[in-house]
Amino acid sequence: MFQAMPYDGTRSERFEAVLSQLAALMEGETNAIANLANASALLKFSLPDTNWAGFYLFDGKELVLGPFQGLPACIRIPLGRGVCGTAAAERRTLVVDDVHAFPGHIACDAASNSEIVVPLIKDDRLLGVLDIDSPLKHRFDDEERRFLERFAAMVSEVL
């Protein structure tokens, strides 16, 4: 059973608490949509200065909108297009300090200024991406990148 934990302590300790909460939320649950919905809510609740947190799932051809928290979003993203499509095609995390300077950026929310996208990969198969936007430029740092990569790896295991 999930129980909200206080976010006291260092930033690293707060990240560890979020990972523990994620594990508790997904424990014993096999439904991918339920797990992705709770994971996106947990991130939106846990990460200050974010305006969108969610998932795009790879359907074998393109990324399709999955569970998220935030304003309505683009439904389909071709591989290689925008931050999400590029991260998926290259199978690597992208941290974009200023999305307006990113070639081919897809503006779903005009308030977004920075973004991090982490591919969801299991058994060397692309499953989708975790996407988080912020209205602040330079919002995401290396420590948060590592945390979100661990978060995405945990989510990938239950998909």
CSV table of N, CA and C in Angstrom, one decimal:
chain,number,residue,atom,x,y,z
A,1,MET,N,0.8,-1.2,0.0
A,1,MET,CA,0.0,0.0,0.0
A,1,MET,C,0.9,1.2,0.0
A,2,PHE,N,0.5,2.2,-0.8
A,2,PHE,CA,1.3,3.4,-0.9
A,2,PHE,C,1.0,4.4,0.2
A,3,GLN,N,2.0,5.0,0.8
A,3,GLN,CA,1.8,6.0,1.8
A,3,GLN,C,2.8,7.1,1.5
A,4,ALA,N,2.3,8.3,1.3
A,4,ALA,CA,3.1,9.5,1.0
A,4,ALA,C,4.2,9.7,2.1
A,5,MET,N,5.4,9.9,1.7
A,5,MET,CA,6.5,10.1,2.6
A,5,MET,C,6.9,11.6,2.6
A,6,PRO,N,7.3,12.1,3.7
A,6,PRO,CA,7.8,13.5,3.7
A,6,PRO,C,9.0,13.7,2.9
A,7,TYR,N,9.2,14.9,2.3
A,7,TYR,CA,10.3,15.2,1.5
A,7,TYR,C,11.4,16.0,2.2
A,8,ASP,N,11.7,15.6,3.4
A,8,ASP,CA,12.8,16.2,4.2
A,8,ASP,C,14.1,15.6,3.8
A,9,GLY,N,15.2,16.2,4.3
A,9,GLY,CA,16.5,15.6,4.0
A,9,GLY,C,17.1,16.3,2.8
A,10,THR,N,18.2,15.7,2.4
A,10,THR,CA,19.0,16.2,1.2
A,10,THR,C,18.2,15.9,0.0
A,11,ARG,N,18.7,16.5,-1.1
A,11,ARG,CA,18.0,16.2,-2.4
A,11,ARG,C,18.2,14.8,-2.8
A,12,SER,N,19.4,14.2,-2.5
A,12,SER,CA,19.6,12.8,-2.8
A,12,SER,C,18.7,11.9,-2.0
A,13,GLU,N,18.5,12.3,-0.8
A,13,GLU,CA,17.6,11.5,0.1
A,13,GLU,C,16.1,11.6,-0.4
A,14,ARG,N,15.8,12.7,-0.9
A,14,ARG,CA,14.4,12.9,-1.4
A,14,ARG,C,14.2,12.1,-2.7
A,15,PHE,N,15.3,12.0,-3.5
A,15,PHE,CA,15.2,11.2,-4.7
A,15,PHE,C,15.1,9.7,-4.3
A,16,GLU,N,15.8,9.3,-3.3
A,16,GLU,CA,15.7,7.9,-2.9
A,16,GLU,C,14.3,7.6,-2.3
A,17,ALA,N,13.7,8.6,-1.6
A,17,ALA,CA,12.4,8.4,-1.1
A,17,ALA,C,11.4,8.2,-2.2
A,18,VAL,N,11.5,9.0,-3.3
A,18,VAL,CA,10.6,8.9,-4.5
A,18,VAL,C,10.8,7.5,-5.1
A,19,LEU,N,12.0,7.0,-5.2
A,19,LEU,CA,12.2,5.7,-5.8
A,19,LEU,C,11.5,4.6,-4.9
A,20,SER,N,11.6,4.8,-3.6
A,20,SER,CA,11.0,3.8,-2.7
A,20,SER,C,9.4,3.9,-2.9
A,21,GLN,N,8.9,5.1,-3.0
A,21,GLN,CA,7.5,5.3,-3.2
A,21,GLN,C,7.1,4.6,-4.6
A,22,LEU,N,7.9,4.8,-5.6
A,22,LEU,CA,7.6,4.2,-6.9
A,22,LEU,C,7.5,2.7,-6.7
A,23,ALA,N,8.5,2.1,-6.1
A,23,ALA,CA,8.5,0.6,-5.9
A,23,ALA,C,7.2,0.2,-5.1
A,24,ALA,N,6.8,1.0,-4.1
A,24,ALA,CA,5.6,0.6,-3.3
A,24,ALA,C,4.4,0.7,-4.2
A,25,LEU,N,4.3,1.7,-5.0
A,25,LEU,CA,3.1,1.9,-5.9
A,25,LEU,C,3.0,0.8,-6.9
A,26,MET,N,4.1,0.3,-7.4
A,26,MET,CA,4.1,-0.7,-8.5
A,26,MET,C,4.1,-2.2,-8.0
A,27,GLU,N,4.4,-2.3,-6.7
A,27,GLU,CA,4.5,-3.7,-6.1
A,27,GLU,C,3.2,-4.5,-6.4
A,28,GLY,N,3.4,-5.6,-7.1
A,28,GLY,CA,2.3,-6.5,-7.3
A,28,GLY,C,1.3,-6.1,-8.4
A,29,GLU,N,1.5,-4.9,-9.0
A,29,GLU,CA,0.6,-4.4,-10.0
A,29,GLU,C,1.1,-4.8,-11.4
A,30,THR,N,0.4,-5.4,-12.2
A,30,THR,CA,0.9,-5.8,-13.5
A,30,THR,C,0.3,-5.0,-14.7
A,31,ASN,N,-0.7,-4.1,-14.4
A,31,ASN,CA,-1.3,-3.3,-15.4
A,31,ASN,C,-0.4,-2.1,-15.7
A,32,ALA,N,0.1,-2.1,-17.0
A,32,ALA,CA,1.0,-1.0,-17.4
A,32,ALA,C,0.4,0.4,-17.3
A,33,ILE,N,-0.8,0.5,-17.7
A,33,ILE,CA,-1.5,1.9,-17.6
A,33,ILE,C,-1.5,2.4,-16.2
A,34,ALA,N,-1.9,1.5,-15.3
A,34,ALA,CA,-2.0,1.9,-13.9
A,34,ALA,C,-0.7,2.3,-13.4
A,35,ASN,N,0.4,1.5,-13.7
A,35,ASN,CA,1.7,1.8,-13.2
A,35,ASN,C,2.2,3.1,-13.8
A,36,LEU,N,2.0,3.4,-15.1
A,36,LEU,CA,2.4,4.6,-15.7
A,36,LEU,C,1.7,5.8,-15.2
A,37,ALA,N,0.4,5.6,-14.9
A,37,ALA,CA,-0.4,6.7,-14.4
A,37,ALA,C,0.1,7.1,-13.0
A,38,ASN,N,0.3,6.2,-12.1
A,38,ASN,CA,0.8,6.5,-10.8
A,38,ASN,C,2.2,7.0,-10.9
A,39,ALA,N,3.1,6.5,-11.8
A,39,ALA,CA,4.4,7.0,-11.9
A,39,ALA,C,4.4,8.5,-12.3
A,40,SER,N,3.6,8.8,-13.3
A,40,SER,CA,3.5,10.2,-13.7
A,40,SER,C,3.0,11.2,-12.6
A,41,ALA,N,2.0,10.7,-11.9
A,41,ALA,CA,1.5,11.5,-10.8
A,41,ALA,C,2.6,11.7,-9.7
A,42,LEU,N,3.3,10.6,-9.4
A,42,LEU,CA,4.4,10.7,-8.4
A,42,LEU,C,5.4,11.7,-8.8
A,43,LEU,N,5.8,11.7,-10.1
A,43,LEU,CA,6.8,12.7,-10.5
A,43,LEU,C,6.3,14.1,-10.5
A,44,LYS,N,5.1,14.3,-11.0
A,44,LYS,CA,4.5,15.7,-11.0
A,44,LYS,C,4.4,16.2,-9.6
A,45,PHE,N,4.1,15.4,-8.6
A,45,PHE,CA,3.9,15.7,-7.2
A,45,PHE,C,5.3,16.0,-6.6
A,46,SER,N,6.3,15.2,-7.0
A,46,SER,CA,7.6,15.2,-6.4
A,46,SER,C,8.6,16.3,-6.9
A,47,LEU,N,8.4,16.7,-8.2
A,47,LEU,CA,9.4,17.5,-8.8
A,47,LEU,C,8.9,19.0,-8.9
A,48,PRO,N,9.5,19.9,-8.1
A,48,PRO,CA,9.0,21.3,-8.2
A,48,PRO,C,9.4,21.9,-9.6
A,49,ASP,N,8.7,22.9,-9.9
A,49,ASP,CA,9.0,23.7,-11.1
A,49,ASP,C,8.9,22.8,-12.4
A,50,THR,N,7.9,21.9,-12.4
A,50,THR,CA,7.6,21.2,-13.7
A,50,THR,C,6.2,21.4,-14.0
A,51,ASN,N,5.9,21.4,-15.4
A,51,ASN,CA,4.5,21.6,-15.8
A,51,ASN,C,4.0,20.5,-16.6
A,52,TRP,N,4.8,19.4,-16.8
A,52,TRP,CA,4.3,18.2,-17.5
A,52,TRP,C,5.2,17.1,-17.2
A,53,ALA,N,4.6,15.9,-16.8
A,53,ALA,CA,5.4,14.7,-16.5
A,53,ALA,C,4.6,13.5,-17.0
A,54,GLY,N,5.2,12.8,-17.9
A,54,GLY,CA,4.4,11.6,-18.4
A,54,GLY,C,5.2,10.8,-19.4
A,55,PHE,N,4.5,9.9,-20.1
A,55,PHE,CA,5.1,8.9,-20.9
A,55,PHE,C,4.5,9.0,-22.3
A,56,TYR,N,5.4,8.6,-23.3
A,56,TYR,CA,5.0,8.3,-24.6
A,56,TYR,C,5.4,6.9,-24.8
A,57,LEU,N,4.6,6.1,-25.4
A,57,LEU,CA,4.9,4.7,-25.6
A,57,LEU,C,5.1,4.4,-27.1
A,58,PHE,N,6.1,3.5,-27.4
A,58,PHE,CA,6.5,3.2,-28.7
A,58,PHE,C,5.6,2.1,-29.2
A,59,ASP,N,4.9,2.3,-30.3
A,59,ASP,CA,3.9,1.3,-30.9
A,59,ASP,C,4.5,0.5,-32.0
A,60,GLY,N,5.9,0.6,-32.2
A,60,GLY,CA,6.5,-0.1,-33.3
A,60,GLY,C,6.8,0.8,-34.5
A,61,LYS,N,6.2,1.9,-34.5
A,61,LYS,CA,6.4,2.9,-35.6
A,61,LYS,C,6.7,4.3,-35.1
A,62,GLU,N,6.0,4.7,-34.0
A,62,GLU,CA,6.1,6.1,-33.5
A,62,GLU,C,5.8,6.1,-32.0
A,63,LEU,N,6.0,7.2,-31.4
A,63,LEU,CA,5.6,7.4,-30.0
A,63,LEU,C,4.2,7.9,-29.9
A,64,VAL,N,3.4,7.2,-29.0
A,64,VAL,CA,2.0,7.6,-28.8
A,64,VAL,C,1.8,8.0,-27.3
A,65,LEU,N,1.1,9.1,-27.1
A,65,LEU,CA,0.8,9.6,-25.8
A,65,LEU,C,0.3,8.5,-24.8
A,66,GLY,N,0.9,8.5,-23.7
A,66,GLY,CA,0.5,7.6,-22.6
A,66,GLY,C,0.1,8.4,-21.4
A,67,PRO,N,0.0,7.8,-20.2
A,67,PRO,CA,-0.4,8.5,-19.0
A,67,PRO,C,0.5,9.7,-18.7
A,68,PHE,N,-0.1,10.8,-18.3
A,68,PHE,CA,0.7,12.0,-18.0
A,68,PHE,C,-0.1,12.9,-17.0
A,69,GLN,N,0.7,13.9,-16.5
A,69,GLN,CA,0.1,14.9,-15.6
A,69,GLN,C,0.5,16.2,-16.3
A,70,GLY,N,-0.5,17.1,-16.6
A,70,GLY,CA,-0.2,18.4,-17.2
A,70,GLY,C,-1.2,18.7,-18.2
A,71,LEU,N,-1.0,19.7,-19.0
A,71,LEU,CA,-1.9,20.1,-20.1
A,71,LEU,C,-2.0,19.0,-21.2
A,72,PRO,N,-3.1,19.0,-21.9
A,72,PRO,CA,-3.1,18.1,-23.1
A,72,PRO,C,-1.9,18.2,-23.9
A,73,ALA,N,-1.5,17.1,-24.5
A,73,ALA,CA,-0.2,17.0,-25.2
A,73,ALA,C,-0.4,16.5,-26.7
A,74,CYS,N,0.7,16.6,-27.4
A,74,CYS,CA,0.7,16.0,-28.7
A,74,CYS,C,0.5,14.5,-28.6
A,75,ILE,N,-0.3,13.9,-29.5
A,75,ILE,CA,-0.7,12.5,-29.4
A,75,ILE,C,0.4,11.6,-30.0
A,76,ARG,N,0.9,11.9,-31.2
A,76,ARG,CA,1.9,11.1,-31.9
A,76,ARG,C,3.1,11.9,-32.2
A,77,ILE,N,4.3,11.2,-32.0
A,77,ILE,CA,5.6,11.8,-32.3
A,77,ILE,C,6.4,10.9,-33.1
A,78,PRO,N,6.8,11.2,-34.3
A,78,PRO,CA,7.7,10.3,-35.1
A,78,PRO,C,9.1,10.2,-34.4
A,79,LEU,N,9.7,9.0,-34.6
A,79,LEU,CA,11.0,8.8,-34.1
A,79,LEU,C,11.9,9.8,-34.8
A,80,GLY,N,12.8,10.4,-34.0
A,80,GLY,CA,13.8,11.4,-34.6
A,80,GLY,C,13.3,12.8,-34.6
A,81,ARG,N,12.0,13.0,-34.2
A,81,ARG,CA,11.4,14.4,-34.3
A,81,ARG,C,11.2,14.9,-32.9
A,82,GLY,N,11.7,16.2,-32.6
A,82,GLY,CA,11.5,16.8,-31.3
A,82,GLY,C,12.4,16.1,-30.3
A,83,VAL,N,12.3,16.6,-29.1
A,83,VAL,CA,13.2,16.0,-28.0
A,83,VAL,C,12.8,14.6,-27.8
A,84,CYS,N,11.5,14.3,-27.6
A,84,CYS,CA,11.1,12.9,-27.4
A,84,CYS,C,11.5,11.9,-28.5
A,85,GLY,N,11.2,12.3,-29.7
A,85,GLY,CA,11.5,11.4,-30.8
A,85,GLY,C,13.0,11.2,-31.0
A,86,THR,N,13.8,12.3,-30.7
A,86,THR,CA,15.2,12.2,-30.8
A,86,THR,C,15.8,11.2,-29.8
A,87,ALA,N,15.4,11.4,-28.5
A,87,ALA,CA,15.8,10.6,-27.4
A,87,ALA,C,15.5,9.1,-27.7
A,88,ALA,N,14.3,8.9,-28.2
A,88,ALA,CA,13.8,7.5,-28.5
A,88,ALA,C,14.7,6.9,-29.6
A,89,ALA,N,14.9,7.7,-30.7
A,89,ALA,CA,15.7,7.2,-31.8
A,89,ALA,C,17.1,6.9,-31.5
A,90,GLU,N,17.7,7.8,-30.6
A,90,GLU,CA,19.1,7.6,-30.2
A,90,GLU,C,19.2,6.7,-29.0
A,91,ARG,N,18.1,6.4,-28.4
A,91,ARG,CA,18.1,5.6,-27.1
A,91,ARG,C,19.1,6.1,-26.1
A,92,ARG,N,18.9,7.5,-25.9
A,92,ARG,CA,19.8,8.1,-24.8
A,92,ARG,C,19.0,9.2,-24.2
A,93,THR,N,19.3,9.5,-23.0
A,93,THR,CA,18.7,10.6,-22.3
A,93,THR,C,19.1,12.0,-22.9
A,94,LEU,N,18.1,12.8,-23.1
A,94,LEU,CA,18.4,14.2,-23.5
A,94,LEU,C,18.0,15.2,-22.5
A,95,VAL,N,18.9,16.0,-22.1
A,95,VAL,CA,18.6,17.2,-21.2
A,95,VAL,C,18.7,18.4,-22.1
A,96,VAL,N,17.6,19.1,-22.2
A,96,VAL,CA,17.6,20.3,-23.1
A,96,VAL,C,17.3,21.5,-22.2
A,97,ASP,N,18.3,22.4,-22.0
A,97,ASP,CA,18.2,23.6,-21.2
A,97,ASP,C,17.3,24.6,-21.7
A,98,ASP,N,17.2,24.7,-23.0
A,98,ASP,CA,16.3,25.7,-23.7
A,98,ASP,C,15.7,25.0,-24.9
A,99,VAL,N,14.4,24.6,-24.7
A,99,VAL,CA,13.8,23.9,-25.8
A,99,VAL,C,13.6,24.7,-27.1
A,100,HIS,N,13.6,26.0,-26.9
A,100,HIS,CA,13.4,26.8,-28.1
A,100,HIS,C,14.6,26.9,-29.0
A,101,ALA,N,15.8,26.4,-28.5
A,101,ALA,CA,17.0,26.3,-29.3
A,101,ALA,C,17.2,24.9,-29.8
A,102,PHE,N,16.3,24.0,-29.5
A,102,PHE,CA,16.4,22.6,-30.0
A,102,PHE,C,15.8,22.5,-31.4
A,103,PRO,N,16.6,22.0,-32.3
A,103,PRO,CA,16.1,21.9,-33.7
A,103,PRO,C,14.9,21.0,-33.8
A,104,GLY,N,13.8,21.4,-34.3
A,104,GLY,CA,12.6,20.6,-34.5
A,104,GLY,C,11.8,20.4,-33.2
A,105,HIS,N,12.0,21.2,-32.2
A,105,HIS,CA,11.3,21.1,-31.0
A,105,HIS,C,9.8,21.1,-31.2
A,106,ILE,N,9.0,20.2,-30.6
A,106,ILE,CA,7.5,20.2,-30.8
A,106,ILE,C,7.0,20.9,-29.5
A,107,ALA,N,6.3,22.0,-29.7
A,107,ALA,CA,5.8,22.8,-28.6
A,107,ALA,C,4.4,22.4,-28.3
A,108,CYS,N,4.2,21.5,-27.4
A,108,CYS,CA,2.9,21.1,-26.9
A,108,CYS,C,2.3,22.1,-25.9
A,109,ASP,N,3.2,22.7,-25.0
A,109,ASP,CA,2.8,23.6,-24.0
A,109,ASP,C,3.8,24.8,-24.2
A,110,ALA,N,3.2,26.0,-24.5
A,110,ALA,CA,4.0,27.2,-24.8
A,110,ALA,C,4.8,27.6,-23.5
A,111,ALA,N,4.4,27.1,-22.3
A,111,ALA,CA,5.1,27.5,-21.1
A,111,ALA,C,6.3,26.7,-20.9
A,112,SER,N,6.5,25.6,-21.6
A,112,SER,CA,7.7,24.8,-21.4
A,112,SER,C,9.0,25.5,-22.0
A,113,ASN,N,10.0,25.5,-21.1
A,113,ASN,CA,11.3,26.1,-21.5
A,113,ASN,C,12.5,25.2,-21.5
A,114,SER,N,12.4,24.1,-20.6
A,114,SER,CA,13.4,23.1,-20.6
A,114,SER,C,12.7,21.7,-20.5
A,115,GLU,N,13.5,20.7,-20.8
A,115,GLU,CA,12.9,19.3,-20.9
A,115,GLU,C,14.0,18.3,-20.7
A,116,ILE,N,13.5,17.2,-20.1
A,116,ILE,CA,14.4,16.0,-20.0
A,116,ILE,C,13.6,14.8,-20.5
A,117,VAL,N,14.2,14.0,-21.3
A,117,VAL,CA,13.5,12.8,-21.9
A,117,VAL,C,14.4,11.6,-21.7
A,118,VAL,N,13.9,10.6,-21.1
A,118,VAL,CA,14.6,9.4,-20.8
A,118,VAL,C,14.0,8.2,-21.5
A,119,PRO,N,14.7,7.5,-22.3
A,119,PRO,CA,14.1,6.3,-23.0
A,119,PRO,C,13.8,5.2,-22.0
A,120,LEU,N,12.7,4.5,-22.3
A,120,LEU,CA,12.3,3.3,-21.6
A,120,LEU,C,12.7,2.1,-22.4
A,121,ILE,N,13.7,1.4,-21.9
A,121,ILE,CA,14.2,0.3,-22.6
A,121,ILE,C,14.2,-1.0,-21.7
A,122,LYS,N,13.8,-2.1,-22.3
A,122,LYS,CA,13.8,-3.4,-21.6
A,122,LYS,C,14.3,-4.4,-22.5
A,123,ASP,N,15.2,-5.2,-22.1
A,123,ASP,CA,15.8,-6.3,-23.0
A,123,ASP,C,16.2,-5.8,-24.4
A,124,ASP,N,16.8,-4.6,-24.3
A,124,ASP,CA,17.3,-3.9,-25.5
A,124,ASP,C,16.2,-3.5,-26.5
A,125,ARG,N,14.9,-3.5,-26.0
A,125,ARG,CA,13.8,-3.0,-26.8
A,125,ARG,C,13.3,-1.7,-26.4
A,126,LEU,N,13.1,-0.8,-27.3
A,126,LEU,CA,12.5,0.5,-27.0
A,126,LEU,C,11.0,0.4,-26.6
A,127,LEU,N,10.6,0.8,-25.4
A,127,LEU,CA,9.2,0.7,-25.0
A,127,LEU,C,8.6,2.1,-25.1
A,128,GLY,N,9.3,3.2,-25.0
A,128,GLY,CA,8.8,4.5,-25.0
A,128,GLY,C,9.8,5.5,-24.4
A,129,VAL,N,9.2,6.6,-23.9
A,129,VAL,CA,10.1,7.6,-23.2
A,129,VAL,C,9.3,8.2,-22.0
A,130,LEU,N,10.1,8.6,-21.0
A,130,LEU,CA,9.6,9.4,-19.9
A,130,LEU,C,10.0,10.8,-20.3
A,131,ASP,N,9.0,11.7,-20.2
A,131,ASP,CA,9.2,13.1,-20.6
A,131,ASP,C,8.8,14.0,-19.5
A,132,ILE,N,9.6,15.0,-19.2
A,132,ILE,CA,9.3,16.0,-18.1
A,132,ILE,C,9.7,17.4,-18.7
A,133,ASP,N,8.7,18.3,-18.5
A,133,ASP,CA,8.9,19.7,-19.0
A,133,ASP,C,8.9,20.6,-17.8
A,134,SER,N,9.6,21.7,-18.0
A,134,SER,CA,9.6,22.8,-17.0
A,134,SER,C,9.5,24.2,-17.6
A,135,PRO,N,8.8,25.1,-16.9
A,135,PRO,CA,8.7,26.4,-17.4
A,135,PRO,C,10.0,27.2,-17.2
A,136,LEU,N,11.0,26.6,-16.4
A,136,LEU,CA,12.2,27.3,-16.2
A,136,LEU,C,13.3,26.8,-17.2
A,137,LYS,N,14.1,27.6,-17.6
A,137,LYS,CA,15.3,27.2,-18.4
A,137,LYS,C,16.3,26.6,-17.5
A,138,HIS,N,17.1,25.7,-18.0
A,138,HIS,CA,18.2,25.0,-17.2
A,138,HIS,C,17.7,24.4,-16.0
A,139,ARG,N,16.5,23.8,-16.0
A,139,ARG,CA,15.9,23.2,-14.8
A,139,ARG,C,16.5,21.9,-14.4
A,140,PHE,N,17.0,21.1,-15.3
A,140,PHE,CA,17.4,19.7,-15.0
A,140,PHE,C,18.9,19.6,-15.0
A,141,ASP,N,19.4,19.0,-13.9
A,141,ASP,CA,20.9,18.9,-13.8
A,141,ASP,C,21.3,17.4,-13.8
A,142,ASP,N,22.6,17.1,-13.7
A,142,ASP,CA,23.1,15.8,-13.8
A,142,ASP,C,22.6,14.8,-12.7
A,143,GLU,N,22.5,15.3,-11.5
A,143,GLU,CA,22.0,14.5,-10.4
A,143,GLU,C,20.5,14.1,-10.7
A,144,GLU,N,19.7,15.0,-11.2
A,144,GLU,CA,18.3,14.7,-11.5
A,144,GLU,C,18.2,13.7,-12.7
A,145,ARG,N,19.1,13.9,-13.6
A,145,ARG,CA,19.2,13.0,-14.8
A,145,ARG,C,19.4,11.6,-14.3
A,146,ARG,N,20.4,11.4,-13.4
A,146,ARG,CA,20.7,10.0,-12.9
A,146,ARG,C,19.5,9.5,-12.1
A,147,PHE,N,18.8,10.3,-11.4
A,147,PHE,CA,17.6,9.9,-10.6
A,147,PHE,C,16.5,9.4,-11.6
A,148,LEU,N,16.3,10.2,-12.6
A,148,LEU,CA,15.2,9.9,-13.6
A,148,LEU,C,15.5,8.7,-14.4
A,149,GLU,N,16.8,8.5,-14.7
A,149,GLU,CA,17.2,7.3,-15.4
A,149,GLU,C,16.9,6.0,-14.5
A,150,ARG,N,17.2,6.1,-13.3
A,150,ARG,CA,16.8,5.0,-12.4
A,150,ARG,C,15.3,4.8,-12.3
A,151,PHE,N,14.6,5.9,-12.2
A,151,PHE,CA,13.1,5.9,-12.2
A,151,PHE,C,12.6,5.2,-13.4
A,152,ALA,N,13.1,5.6,-14.6
A,152,ALA,CA,12.7,5.0,-15.9
A,152,ALA,C,13.0,3.6,-16.0
A,153,ALA,N,14.1,3.2,-15.4
A,153,ALA,CA,14.5,1.7,-15.5
A,153,ALA,C,13.5,0.9,-14.6
A,154,MET,N,13.1,1.5,-13.5
A,154,MET,CA,12.2,0.7,-12.6
A,154,MET,C,10.8,0.6,-13.3
A,155,VAL,N,10.4,1.7,-14.0
A,155,VAL,CA,9.1,1.6,-14.7
A,155,VAL,C,9.2,0.6,-15.9
A,156,SER,N,10.3,0.6,-16.6
A,156,SER,CA,10.5,-0.3,-17.7
A,156,SER,C,10.4,-1.7,-17.3
A,157,GLU,N,10.8,-2.1,-16.1
A,157,GLU,CA,10.8,-3.4,-15.7
A,157,GLU,C,9.3,-4.0,-15.5
A,158,VAL,N,8.4,-3.1,-15.3
A,158,VAL,CA,7.0,-3.5,-15.1
A,158,VAL,C,6.1,-3.4,-16.4
A,159,LEU,N,6.7,-2.9,-17.5
A,159,LEU,CA,6.0,-2.8,-18.8
A,159,LEU,C,6.1,-4.1,-19.6
